Tab-separated table of C-alpha atoms in Angstrom:
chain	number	residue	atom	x	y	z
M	840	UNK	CA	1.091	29.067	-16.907
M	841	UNK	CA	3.859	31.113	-17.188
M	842	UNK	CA	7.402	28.502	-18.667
M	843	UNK	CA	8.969	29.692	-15.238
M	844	UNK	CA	6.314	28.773	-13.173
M	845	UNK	CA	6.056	25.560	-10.922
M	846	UNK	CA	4.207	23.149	-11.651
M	847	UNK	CA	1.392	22.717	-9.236
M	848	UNK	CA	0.306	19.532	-7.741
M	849	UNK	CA	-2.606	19.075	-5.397
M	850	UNK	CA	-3.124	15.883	-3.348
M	851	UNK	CA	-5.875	15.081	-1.774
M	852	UNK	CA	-5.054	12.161	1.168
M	853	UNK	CA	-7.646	9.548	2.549
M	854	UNK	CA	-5.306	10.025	5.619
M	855	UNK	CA	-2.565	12.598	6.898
M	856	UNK	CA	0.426	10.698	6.250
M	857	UNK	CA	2.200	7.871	8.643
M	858	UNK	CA	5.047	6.434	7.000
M	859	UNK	CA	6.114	5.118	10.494
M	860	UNK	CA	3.139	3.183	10.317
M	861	UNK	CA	1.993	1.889	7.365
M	862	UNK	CA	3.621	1.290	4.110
M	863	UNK	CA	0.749	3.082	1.937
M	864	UNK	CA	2.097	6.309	3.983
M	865	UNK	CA	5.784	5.269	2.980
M	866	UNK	CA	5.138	4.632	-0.562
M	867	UNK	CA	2.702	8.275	-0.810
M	868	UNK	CA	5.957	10.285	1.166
M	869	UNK	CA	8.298	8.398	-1.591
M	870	UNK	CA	6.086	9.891	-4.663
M	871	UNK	CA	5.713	13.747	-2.889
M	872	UNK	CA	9.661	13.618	-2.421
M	873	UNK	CA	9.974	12.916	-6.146
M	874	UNK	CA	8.028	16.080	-6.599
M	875	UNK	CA	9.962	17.880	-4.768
M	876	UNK	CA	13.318	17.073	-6.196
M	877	UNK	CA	11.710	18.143	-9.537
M	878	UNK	CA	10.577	21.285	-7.859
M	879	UNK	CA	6.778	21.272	-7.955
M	880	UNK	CA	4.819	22.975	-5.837
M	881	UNK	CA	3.075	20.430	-3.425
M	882	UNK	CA	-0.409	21.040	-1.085
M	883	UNK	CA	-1.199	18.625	1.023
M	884	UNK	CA	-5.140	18.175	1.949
M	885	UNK	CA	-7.224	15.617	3.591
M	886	UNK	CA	-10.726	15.438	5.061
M	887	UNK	CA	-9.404	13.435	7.998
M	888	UNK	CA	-8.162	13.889	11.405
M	889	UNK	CA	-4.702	13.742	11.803
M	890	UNK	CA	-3.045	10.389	13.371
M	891	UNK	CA	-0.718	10.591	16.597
M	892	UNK	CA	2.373	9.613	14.261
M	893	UNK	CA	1.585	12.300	11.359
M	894	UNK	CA	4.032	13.344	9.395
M	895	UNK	CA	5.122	17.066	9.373
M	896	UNK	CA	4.697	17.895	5.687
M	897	UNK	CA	5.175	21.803	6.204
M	898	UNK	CA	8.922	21.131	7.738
M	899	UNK	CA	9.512	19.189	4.225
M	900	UNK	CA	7.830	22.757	2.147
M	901	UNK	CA	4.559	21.184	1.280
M	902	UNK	CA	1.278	22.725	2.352
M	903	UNK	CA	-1.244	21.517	5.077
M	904	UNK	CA	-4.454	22.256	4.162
M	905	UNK	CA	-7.779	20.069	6.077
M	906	UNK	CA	-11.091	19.895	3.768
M	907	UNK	CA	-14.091	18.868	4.605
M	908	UNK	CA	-16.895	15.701	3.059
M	909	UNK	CA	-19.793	17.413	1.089
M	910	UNK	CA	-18.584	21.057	1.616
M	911	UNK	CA	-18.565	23.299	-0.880
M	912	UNK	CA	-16.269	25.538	0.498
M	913	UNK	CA	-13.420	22.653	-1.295
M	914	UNK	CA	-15.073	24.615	-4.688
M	915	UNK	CA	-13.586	27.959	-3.700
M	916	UNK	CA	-10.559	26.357	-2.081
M	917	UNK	CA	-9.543	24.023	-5.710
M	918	UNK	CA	-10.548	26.820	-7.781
M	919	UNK	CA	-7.936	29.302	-5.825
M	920	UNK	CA	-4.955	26.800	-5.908
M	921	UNK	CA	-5.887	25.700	-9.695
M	922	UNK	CA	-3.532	22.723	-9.757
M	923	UNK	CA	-1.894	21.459	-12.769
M	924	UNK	CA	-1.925	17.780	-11.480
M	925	UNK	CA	-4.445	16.187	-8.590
M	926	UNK	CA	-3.609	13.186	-7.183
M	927	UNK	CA	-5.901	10.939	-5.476
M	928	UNK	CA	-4.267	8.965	-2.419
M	929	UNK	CA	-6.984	5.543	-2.879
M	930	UNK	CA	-10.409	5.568	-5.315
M	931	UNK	CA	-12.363	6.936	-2.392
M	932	UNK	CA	-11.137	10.681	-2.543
M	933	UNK	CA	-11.981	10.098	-6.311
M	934	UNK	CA	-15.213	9.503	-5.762
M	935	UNK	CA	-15.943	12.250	-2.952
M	936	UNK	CA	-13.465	14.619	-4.331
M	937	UNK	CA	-13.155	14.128	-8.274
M	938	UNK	CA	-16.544	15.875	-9.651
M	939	UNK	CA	-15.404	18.694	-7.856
M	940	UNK	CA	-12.408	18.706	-9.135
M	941	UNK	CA	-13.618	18.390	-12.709
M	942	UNK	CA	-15.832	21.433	-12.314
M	943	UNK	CA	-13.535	23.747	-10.859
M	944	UNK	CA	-10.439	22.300	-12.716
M	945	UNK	CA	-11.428	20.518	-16.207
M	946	UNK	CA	-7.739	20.924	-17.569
M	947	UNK	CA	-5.665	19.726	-14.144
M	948	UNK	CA	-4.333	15.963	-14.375
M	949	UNK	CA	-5.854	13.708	-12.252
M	950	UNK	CA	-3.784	10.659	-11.265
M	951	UNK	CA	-5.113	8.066	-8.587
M	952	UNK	CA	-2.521	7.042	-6.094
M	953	UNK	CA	-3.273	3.107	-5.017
M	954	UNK	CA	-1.388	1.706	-2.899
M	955	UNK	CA	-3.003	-1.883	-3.726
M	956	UNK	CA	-5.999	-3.003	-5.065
M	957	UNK	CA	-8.984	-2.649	-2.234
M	958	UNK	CA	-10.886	-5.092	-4.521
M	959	UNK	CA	-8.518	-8.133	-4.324
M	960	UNK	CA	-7.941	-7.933	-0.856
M	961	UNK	CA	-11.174	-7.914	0.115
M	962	UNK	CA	-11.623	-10.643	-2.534
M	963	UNK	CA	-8.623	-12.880	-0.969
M	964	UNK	CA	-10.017	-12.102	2.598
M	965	UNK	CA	-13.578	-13.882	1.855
M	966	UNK	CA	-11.286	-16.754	0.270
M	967	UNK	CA	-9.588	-17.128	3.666
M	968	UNK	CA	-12.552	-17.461	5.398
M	969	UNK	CA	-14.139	-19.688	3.506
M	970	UNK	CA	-11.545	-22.055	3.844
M	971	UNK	CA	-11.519	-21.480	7.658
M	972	UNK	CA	-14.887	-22.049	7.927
M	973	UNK	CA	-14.569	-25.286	5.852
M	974	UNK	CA	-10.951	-26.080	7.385
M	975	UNK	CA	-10.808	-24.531	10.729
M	976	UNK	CA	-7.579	-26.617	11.459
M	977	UNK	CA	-5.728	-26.982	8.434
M	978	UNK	CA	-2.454	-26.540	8.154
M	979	UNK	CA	-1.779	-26.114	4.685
M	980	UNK	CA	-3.194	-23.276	2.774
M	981	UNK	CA	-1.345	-23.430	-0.106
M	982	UNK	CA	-5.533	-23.463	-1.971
M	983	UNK	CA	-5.200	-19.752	-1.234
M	984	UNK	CA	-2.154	-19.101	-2.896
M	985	UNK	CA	-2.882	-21.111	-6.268
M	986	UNK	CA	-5.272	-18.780	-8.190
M	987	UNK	CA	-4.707	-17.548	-11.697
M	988	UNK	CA	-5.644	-14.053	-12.607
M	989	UNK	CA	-8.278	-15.278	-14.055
M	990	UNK	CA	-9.908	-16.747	-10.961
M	991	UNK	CA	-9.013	-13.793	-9.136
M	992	UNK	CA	-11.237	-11.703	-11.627
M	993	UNK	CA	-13.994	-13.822	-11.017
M	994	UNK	CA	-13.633	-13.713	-7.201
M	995	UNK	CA	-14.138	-10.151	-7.974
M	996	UNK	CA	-15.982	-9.178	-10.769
M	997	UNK	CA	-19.497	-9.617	-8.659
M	998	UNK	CA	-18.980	-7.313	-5.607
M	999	UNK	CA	-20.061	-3.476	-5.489
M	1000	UNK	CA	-16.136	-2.886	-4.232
M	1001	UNK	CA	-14.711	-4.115	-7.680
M	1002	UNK	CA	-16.889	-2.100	-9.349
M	1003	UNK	CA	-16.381	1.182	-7.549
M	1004	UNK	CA	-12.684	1.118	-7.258
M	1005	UNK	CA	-12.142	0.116	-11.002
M	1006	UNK	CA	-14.816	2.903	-12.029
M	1007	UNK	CA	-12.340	5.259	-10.114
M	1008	UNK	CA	-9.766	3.926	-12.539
M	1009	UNK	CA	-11.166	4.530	-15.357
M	1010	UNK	CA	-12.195	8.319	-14.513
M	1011	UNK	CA	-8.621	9.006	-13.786
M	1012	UNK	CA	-6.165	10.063	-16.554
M	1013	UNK	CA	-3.591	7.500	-14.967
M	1014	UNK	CA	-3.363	5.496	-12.174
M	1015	UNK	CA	-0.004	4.512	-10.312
M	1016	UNK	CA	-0.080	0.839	-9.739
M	1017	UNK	CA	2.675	-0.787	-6.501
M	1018	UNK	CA	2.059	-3.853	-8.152
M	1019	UNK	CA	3.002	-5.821	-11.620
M	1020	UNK	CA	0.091	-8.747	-11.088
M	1021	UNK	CA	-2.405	-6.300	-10.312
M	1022	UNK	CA	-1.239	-4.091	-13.714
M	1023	UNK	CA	-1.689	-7.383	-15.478
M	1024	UNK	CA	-5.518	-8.470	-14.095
M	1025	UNK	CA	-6.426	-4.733	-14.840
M	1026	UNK	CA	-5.025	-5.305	-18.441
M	1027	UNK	CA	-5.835	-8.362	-18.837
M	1028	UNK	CA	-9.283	-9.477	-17.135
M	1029	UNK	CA	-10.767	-5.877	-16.563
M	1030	UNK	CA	-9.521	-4.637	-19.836
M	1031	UNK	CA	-8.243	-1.014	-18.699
M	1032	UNK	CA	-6.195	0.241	-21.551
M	1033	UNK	CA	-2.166	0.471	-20.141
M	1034	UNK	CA	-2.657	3.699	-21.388
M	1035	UNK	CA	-4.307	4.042	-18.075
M	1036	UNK	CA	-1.667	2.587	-15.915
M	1037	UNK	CA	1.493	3.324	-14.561
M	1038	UNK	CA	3.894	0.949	-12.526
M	1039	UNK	CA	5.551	3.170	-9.829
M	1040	UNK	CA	6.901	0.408	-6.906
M	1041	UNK	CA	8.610	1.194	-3.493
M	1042	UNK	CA	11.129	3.683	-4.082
M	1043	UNK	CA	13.408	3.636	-1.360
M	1044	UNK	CA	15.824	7.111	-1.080
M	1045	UNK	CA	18.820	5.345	0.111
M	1046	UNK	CA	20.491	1.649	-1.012
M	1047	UNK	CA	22.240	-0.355	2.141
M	1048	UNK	CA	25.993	0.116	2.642
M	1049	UNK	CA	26.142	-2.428	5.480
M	1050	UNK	CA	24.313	-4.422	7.493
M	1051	UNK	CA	24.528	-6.353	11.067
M	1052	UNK	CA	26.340	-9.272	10.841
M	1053	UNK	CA	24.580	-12.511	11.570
M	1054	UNK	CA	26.184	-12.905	14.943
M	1055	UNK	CA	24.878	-9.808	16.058
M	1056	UNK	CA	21.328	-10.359	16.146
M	1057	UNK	CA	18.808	-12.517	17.836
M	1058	UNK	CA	15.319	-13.314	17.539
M	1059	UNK	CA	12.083	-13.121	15.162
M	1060	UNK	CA	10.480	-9.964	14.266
M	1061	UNK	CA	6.965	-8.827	12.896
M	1062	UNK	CA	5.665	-5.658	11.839
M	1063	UNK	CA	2.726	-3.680	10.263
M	1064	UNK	CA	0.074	-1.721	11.637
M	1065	UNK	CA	-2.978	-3.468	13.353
M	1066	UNK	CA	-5.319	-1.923	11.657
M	1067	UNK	CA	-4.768	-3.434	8.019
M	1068	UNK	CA	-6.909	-6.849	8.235
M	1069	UNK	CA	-3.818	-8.867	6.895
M	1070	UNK	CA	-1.397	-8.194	9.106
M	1071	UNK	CA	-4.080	-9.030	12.521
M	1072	UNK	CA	-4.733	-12.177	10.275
M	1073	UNK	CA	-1.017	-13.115	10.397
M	1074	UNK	CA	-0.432	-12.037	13.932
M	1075	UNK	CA	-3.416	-14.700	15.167
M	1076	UNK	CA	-1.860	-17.340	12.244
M	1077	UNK	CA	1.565	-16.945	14.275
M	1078	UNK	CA	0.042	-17.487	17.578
M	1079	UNK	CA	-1.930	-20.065	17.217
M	1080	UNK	CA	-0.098	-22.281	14.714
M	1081	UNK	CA	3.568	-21.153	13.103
M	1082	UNK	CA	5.229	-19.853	16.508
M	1083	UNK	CA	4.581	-23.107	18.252
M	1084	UNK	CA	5.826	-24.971	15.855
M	1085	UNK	CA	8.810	-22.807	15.963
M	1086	UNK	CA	9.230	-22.789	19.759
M	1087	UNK	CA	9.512	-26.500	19.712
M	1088	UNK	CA	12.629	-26.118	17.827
M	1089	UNK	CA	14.348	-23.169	19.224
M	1090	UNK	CA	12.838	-22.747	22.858
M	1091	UNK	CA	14.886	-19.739	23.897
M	1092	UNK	CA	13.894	-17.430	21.314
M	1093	UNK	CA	11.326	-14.588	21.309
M	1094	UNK	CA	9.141	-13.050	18.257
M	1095	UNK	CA	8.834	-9.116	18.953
M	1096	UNK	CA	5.736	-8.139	17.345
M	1097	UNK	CA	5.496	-4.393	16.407
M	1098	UNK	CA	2.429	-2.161	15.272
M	1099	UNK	CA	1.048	1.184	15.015
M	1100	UNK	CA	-1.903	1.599	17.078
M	1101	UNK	CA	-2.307	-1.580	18.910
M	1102	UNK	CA	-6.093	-2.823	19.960
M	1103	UNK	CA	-6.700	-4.471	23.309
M	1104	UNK	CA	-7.067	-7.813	21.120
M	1105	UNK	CA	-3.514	-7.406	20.261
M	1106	UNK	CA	-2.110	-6.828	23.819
M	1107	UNK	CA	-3.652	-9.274	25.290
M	1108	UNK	CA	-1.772	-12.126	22.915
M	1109	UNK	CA	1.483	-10.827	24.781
M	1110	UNK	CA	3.176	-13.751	26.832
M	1111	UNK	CA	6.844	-13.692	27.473
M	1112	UNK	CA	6.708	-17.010	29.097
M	1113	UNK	CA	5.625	-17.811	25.247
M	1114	UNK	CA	8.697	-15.690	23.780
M	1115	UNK	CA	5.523	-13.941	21.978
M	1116	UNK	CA	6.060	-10.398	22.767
M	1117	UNK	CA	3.583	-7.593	21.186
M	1118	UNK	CA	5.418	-4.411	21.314
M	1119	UNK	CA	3.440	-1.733	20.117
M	1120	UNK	CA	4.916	1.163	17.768
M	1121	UNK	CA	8.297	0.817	16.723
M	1122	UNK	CA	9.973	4.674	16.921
M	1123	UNK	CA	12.503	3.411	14.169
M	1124	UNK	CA	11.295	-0.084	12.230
M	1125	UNK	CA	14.751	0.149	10.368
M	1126	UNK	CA	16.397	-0.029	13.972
M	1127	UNK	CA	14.396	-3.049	15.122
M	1128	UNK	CA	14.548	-4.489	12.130
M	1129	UNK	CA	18.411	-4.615	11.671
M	1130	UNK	CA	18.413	-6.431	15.553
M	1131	UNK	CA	16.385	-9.114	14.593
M	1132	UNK	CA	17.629	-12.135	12.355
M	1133	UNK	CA	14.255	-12.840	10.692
M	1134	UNK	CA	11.397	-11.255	9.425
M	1135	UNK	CA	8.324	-13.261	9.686
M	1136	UNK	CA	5.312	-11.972	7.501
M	1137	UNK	CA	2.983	-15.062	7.126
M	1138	UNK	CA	0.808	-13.325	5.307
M	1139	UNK	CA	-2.587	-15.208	4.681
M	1140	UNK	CA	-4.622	-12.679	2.037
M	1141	UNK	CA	-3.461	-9.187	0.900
M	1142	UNK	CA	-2.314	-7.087	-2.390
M	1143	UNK	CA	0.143	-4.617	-3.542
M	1144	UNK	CA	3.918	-5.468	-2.509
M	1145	UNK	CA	4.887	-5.481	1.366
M	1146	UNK	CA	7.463	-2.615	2.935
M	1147	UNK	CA	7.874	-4.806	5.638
M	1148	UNK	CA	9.711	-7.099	3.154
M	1149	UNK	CA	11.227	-4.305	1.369
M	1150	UNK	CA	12.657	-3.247	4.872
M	1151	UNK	CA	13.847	-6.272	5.617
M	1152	UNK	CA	16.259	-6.159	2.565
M	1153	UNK	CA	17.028	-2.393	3.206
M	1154	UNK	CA	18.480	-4.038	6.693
M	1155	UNK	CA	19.726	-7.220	5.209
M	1156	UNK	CA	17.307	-9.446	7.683
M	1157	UNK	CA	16.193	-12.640	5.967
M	1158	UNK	CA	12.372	-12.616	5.639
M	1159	UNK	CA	9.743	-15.734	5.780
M	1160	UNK	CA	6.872	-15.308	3.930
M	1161	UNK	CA	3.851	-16.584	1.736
M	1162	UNK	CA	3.374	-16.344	-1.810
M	1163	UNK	CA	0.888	-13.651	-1.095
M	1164	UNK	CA	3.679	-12.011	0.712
M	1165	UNK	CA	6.158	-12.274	-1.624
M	1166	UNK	CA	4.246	-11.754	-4.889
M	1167	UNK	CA	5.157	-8.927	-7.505
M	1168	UNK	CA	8.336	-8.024	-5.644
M	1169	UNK	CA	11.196	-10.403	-6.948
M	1170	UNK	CA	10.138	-11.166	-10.356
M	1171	UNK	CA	12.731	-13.704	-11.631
M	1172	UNK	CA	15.614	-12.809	-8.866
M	1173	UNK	CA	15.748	-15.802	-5.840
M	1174	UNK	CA	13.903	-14.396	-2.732
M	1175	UNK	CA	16.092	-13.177	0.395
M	1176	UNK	CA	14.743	-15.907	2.733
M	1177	UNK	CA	12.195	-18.460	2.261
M	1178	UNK	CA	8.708	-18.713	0.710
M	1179	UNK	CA	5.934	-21.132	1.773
M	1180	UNK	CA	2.421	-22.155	2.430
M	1181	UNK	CA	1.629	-24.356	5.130
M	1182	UNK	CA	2.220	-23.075	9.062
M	1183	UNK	CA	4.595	-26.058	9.654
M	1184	UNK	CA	6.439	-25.257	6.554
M	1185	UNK	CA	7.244	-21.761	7.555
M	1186	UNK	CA	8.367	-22.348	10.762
M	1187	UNK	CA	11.253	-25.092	9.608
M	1188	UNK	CA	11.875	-22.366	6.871
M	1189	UNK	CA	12.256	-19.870	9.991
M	1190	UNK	CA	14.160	-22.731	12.014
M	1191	UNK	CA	16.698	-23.568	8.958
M	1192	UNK	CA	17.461	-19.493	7.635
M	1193	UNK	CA	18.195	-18.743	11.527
M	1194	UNK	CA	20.257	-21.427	12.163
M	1195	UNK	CA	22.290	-21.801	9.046
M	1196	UNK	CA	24.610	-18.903	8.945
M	1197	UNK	CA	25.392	-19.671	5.227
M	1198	UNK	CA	22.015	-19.908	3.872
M	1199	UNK	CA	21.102	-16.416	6.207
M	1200	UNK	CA	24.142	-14.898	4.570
M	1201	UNK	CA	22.926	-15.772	0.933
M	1202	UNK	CA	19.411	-14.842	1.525
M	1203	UNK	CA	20.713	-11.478	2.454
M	1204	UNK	CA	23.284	-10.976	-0.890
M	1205	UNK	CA	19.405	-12.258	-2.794
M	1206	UNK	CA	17.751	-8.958	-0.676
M	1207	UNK	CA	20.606	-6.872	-1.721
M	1208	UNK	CA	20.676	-7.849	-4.754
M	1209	UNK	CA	16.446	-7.382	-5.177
M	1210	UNK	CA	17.201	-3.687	-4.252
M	1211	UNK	CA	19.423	-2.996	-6.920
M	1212	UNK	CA	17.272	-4.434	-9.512
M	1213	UNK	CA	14.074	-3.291	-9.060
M	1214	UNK	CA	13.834	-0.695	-5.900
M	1215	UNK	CA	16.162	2.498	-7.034
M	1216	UNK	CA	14.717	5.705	-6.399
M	1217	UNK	CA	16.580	7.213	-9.070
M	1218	UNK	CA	15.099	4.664	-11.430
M	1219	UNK	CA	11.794	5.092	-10.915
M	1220	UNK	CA	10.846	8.846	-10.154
M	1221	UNK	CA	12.537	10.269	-13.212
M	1222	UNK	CA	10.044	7.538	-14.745
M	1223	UNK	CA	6.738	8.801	-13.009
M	1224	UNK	CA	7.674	12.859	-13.545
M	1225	UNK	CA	8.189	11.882	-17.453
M	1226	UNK	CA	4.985	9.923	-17.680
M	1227	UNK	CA	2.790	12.114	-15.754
M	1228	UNK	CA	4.498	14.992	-18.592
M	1229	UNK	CA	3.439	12.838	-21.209
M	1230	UNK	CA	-0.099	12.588	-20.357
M	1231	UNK	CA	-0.484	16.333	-19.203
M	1232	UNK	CA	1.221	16.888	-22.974
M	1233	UNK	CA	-1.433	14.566	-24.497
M	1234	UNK	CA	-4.084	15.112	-22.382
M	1235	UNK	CA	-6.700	15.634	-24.481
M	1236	UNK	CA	-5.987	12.607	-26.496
M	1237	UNK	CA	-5.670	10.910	-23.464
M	1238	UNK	CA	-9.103	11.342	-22.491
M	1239	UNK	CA	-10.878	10.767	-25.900
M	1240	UNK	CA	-9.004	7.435	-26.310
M	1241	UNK	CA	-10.805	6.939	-22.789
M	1242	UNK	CA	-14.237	7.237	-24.050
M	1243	UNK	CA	-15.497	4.552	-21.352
M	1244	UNK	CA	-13.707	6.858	-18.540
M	1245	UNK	CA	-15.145	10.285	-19.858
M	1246	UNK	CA	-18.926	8.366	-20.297
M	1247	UNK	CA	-18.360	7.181	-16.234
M	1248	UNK	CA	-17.180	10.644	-15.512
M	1249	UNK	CA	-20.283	12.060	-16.725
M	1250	UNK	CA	-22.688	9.952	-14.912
M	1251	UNK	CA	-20.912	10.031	-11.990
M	1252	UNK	CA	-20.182	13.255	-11.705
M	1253	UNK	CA	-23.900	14.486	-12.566
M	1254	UNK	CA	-25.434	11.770	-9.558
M	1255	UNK	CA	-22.351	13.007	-6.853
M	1256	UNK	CA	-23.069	16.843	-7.526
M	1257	UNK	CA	-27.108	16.436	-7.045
M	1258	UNK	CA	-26.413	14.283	-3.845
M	1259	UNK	CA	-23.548	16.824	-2.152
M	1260	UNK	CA	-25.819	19.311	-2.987
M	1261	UNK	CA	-28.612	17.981	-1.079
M	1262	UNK	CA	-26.452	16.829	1.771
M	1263	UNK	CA	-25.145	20.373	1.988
M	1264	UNK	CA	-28.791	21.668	1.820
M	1265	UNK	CA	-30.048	19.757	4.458
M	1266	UNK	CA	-26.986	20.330	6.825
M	1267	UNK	CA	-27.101	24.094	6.232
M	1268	UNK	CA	-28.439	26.219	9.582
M	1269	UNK	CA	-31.872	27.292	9.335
């Protein structure tokens, strides 16, 4: 590579990219800006089919490029682009994706995009069921929340998803991790090297200058797409149990319930005469958001951090939330609303932040505050650019310090080729 030349970054996407819709989107547009701004040259591919809210990723100078599963025409295509740096967008595109890579392009870096831990999720999701199934009326599920990390491990260490997805770590020369609890059970119960890992959070481009004044703005809001288990889960958990309990207090208010791709499950929960309104997509969630005086996200199970939280500080709307919810985004600051773990102890949470204008107003200073301190842009991308330098600068010591990621590599790698090569066989035209 010539010292004038860009560096070259290919990125290969589980999905075309919705950051109108989900926050995995958001957070995957946040990290391709911060190439841009350091003037890498960025292509775009994914195997799937593109969404109804997809991003336009050629009007921002980045490349569009569709691939297909178990085709070897991605050979010819990798080997033509020869990246300097691949990132993975979630540990599935490693595993379809990364042997290819490997053969075609031994020397490019190959960093693994998460989002959140699959693993845990799932992991937390079987916990809440459990308990359902055991407690199909409680009201306090504050058994959920109490895990250490290493309970969590152990919740996990057993199931084929855990050991995929942390494989996929471990063949990657770094790994960009949304969330500090899930760096720490990594370290500490899985025993990836840090080495391995790199914090990169939200990185929101711009910091609030003002926001809508309490009197201003009415009602409850909740957002997230329908499609991510956790946020159905809390829509249902709001229905059934935290906005009655809510009504009761404050009859005339409404919850507007917003959501990329909305099921007919979801519709039919809509009932005015309930103040429960499900709204579908929301053009502009910052818009919405700065109308409403709460954000409810009683979220039940989950991992990574929440951008419907770190909207509702970008708009300076108080937020109500788990511990789930809330966890790995305000370290040691006070959170910008209220935290709890029972249904009737969110909605007098809810109750108290909307009626007390003082408390409201110093929940929102705490979310401005949170921004400053851990969610600046201009923190955080010069950080990723310099680490993912380091390790293309080290690379090679990088990957023999990895021994167990270079021995996974090789099996791997050997088992995917032989099977994409009979898959391609058999689908070949006679």
């Amino acid at each position: 590579m010539s010292p004038t030349a860009a560096t070259k970054v290919l990125v290969i996407g589980y999905v075309w990219p919705e950051p109108r819709s989900s926050a995995a989107s958001g957070h995957l547009m946040q990290i391709l800006q911060v190439f841009l701004r350091q003037g890498w040259d960025v292509t775009f591919a994914s195997p799937a089919n593109a969404g109804e809210h997809k991003e336009d990723l050629t009007a921002l100078g980045i490349r569009e490029c569709p691939i297909e599963l178990n085709n070897s025409s991605f050979d010819r295509f990798v080997a033509a682009l020869a990246p300097d740096i691949v990132l993975f967008d979630q540990f599935m595109m490693e595993e379809q994706f990364g042997w290819r890579v490997e053969q075609q392009c031994p020397g490019a870096l190959r960093v693994l995009e998460t989002s959140d831990l699959q693993s845990l999720r799932h992991a937390r999701h079987q916990r809440l069921k459990e308990h359902l199934k055991a407690r199909a009326d409680s009201d306090d599920f504050s058994a959920l929340f109490a895990p250490a990390a290493a309970q969590e491990f152990a919740a996990m260490a057993d199931t084929d998803l855990a050991r995929r997805e942390i494989a996929a770590l471990y063949r990657c020369d770094l790994s960009l991790m949304i969330s500090e609890f899930e760096i720490e059970l990594l370290v500490k119960q899985f025993g990836l090297s840090p080495a391995l890992l790199h914090g990169c959070p939200l990185m929101p481009e711009q910091q609030p200058e003002a926001f809508v004044p309490f009197a201003e703005r009415a009602h409850f809001l909740s957002i997230g797409n329908f499609r991510h288990a956790p946020n159905w889960d809390a829509v249902l958990w709001m229905k059934n149990s935290v906005w009655p309990l809510i009504r009761q207090q404050l009859p005339g208010v409404q919850l507007h319930i917003y959501g990329a791709y909305t099921p007919p499950k979801a519709a039919a929960l809509h009932n005015p005469a309930q103040g429960f309104h499900v709204l579908n997509w929301a053009e502009d969630a910052l818009q919405v958001m700065s109308a409403a005086r709460i954000c409810l996200a009683p979220l039940r199970f989950g991992a990574g951090i929440k951008g419907k939280l770190l909207d509702a500080m970008l708009c300076g709307t108080p937020s109500v939330t788990t511990p789930v919810g809330a966890e790995a985004m305000h370290g040691e600051e006070p959170w910008p609303g209220a935290i709890a773990e029972s249904a009737s102890a969110l909605a007098a949470a809810a109750v108290r932040l909307y009626q007390d204008q003082a408390l409201w107003e110093a929940a929102q200073e705490h979310g401005r505050q949170l921004l400053v301190a851990r969610y600046r842009q201009q923190v955080h991308g010069p950080a990723l650019i310099q680490r993912l330098e380091q390790c293309r600068a080290n690379l090679a010591q990088l990957r023999r310090d990895n021994f167990t990621g270079g021995m996974l590599r090789h099996h791997h790698h050997k088992s995917t080729q032989y099977m994409a090569q009979w898959i391609e066989a058999k689908n070949r035209p006679a």
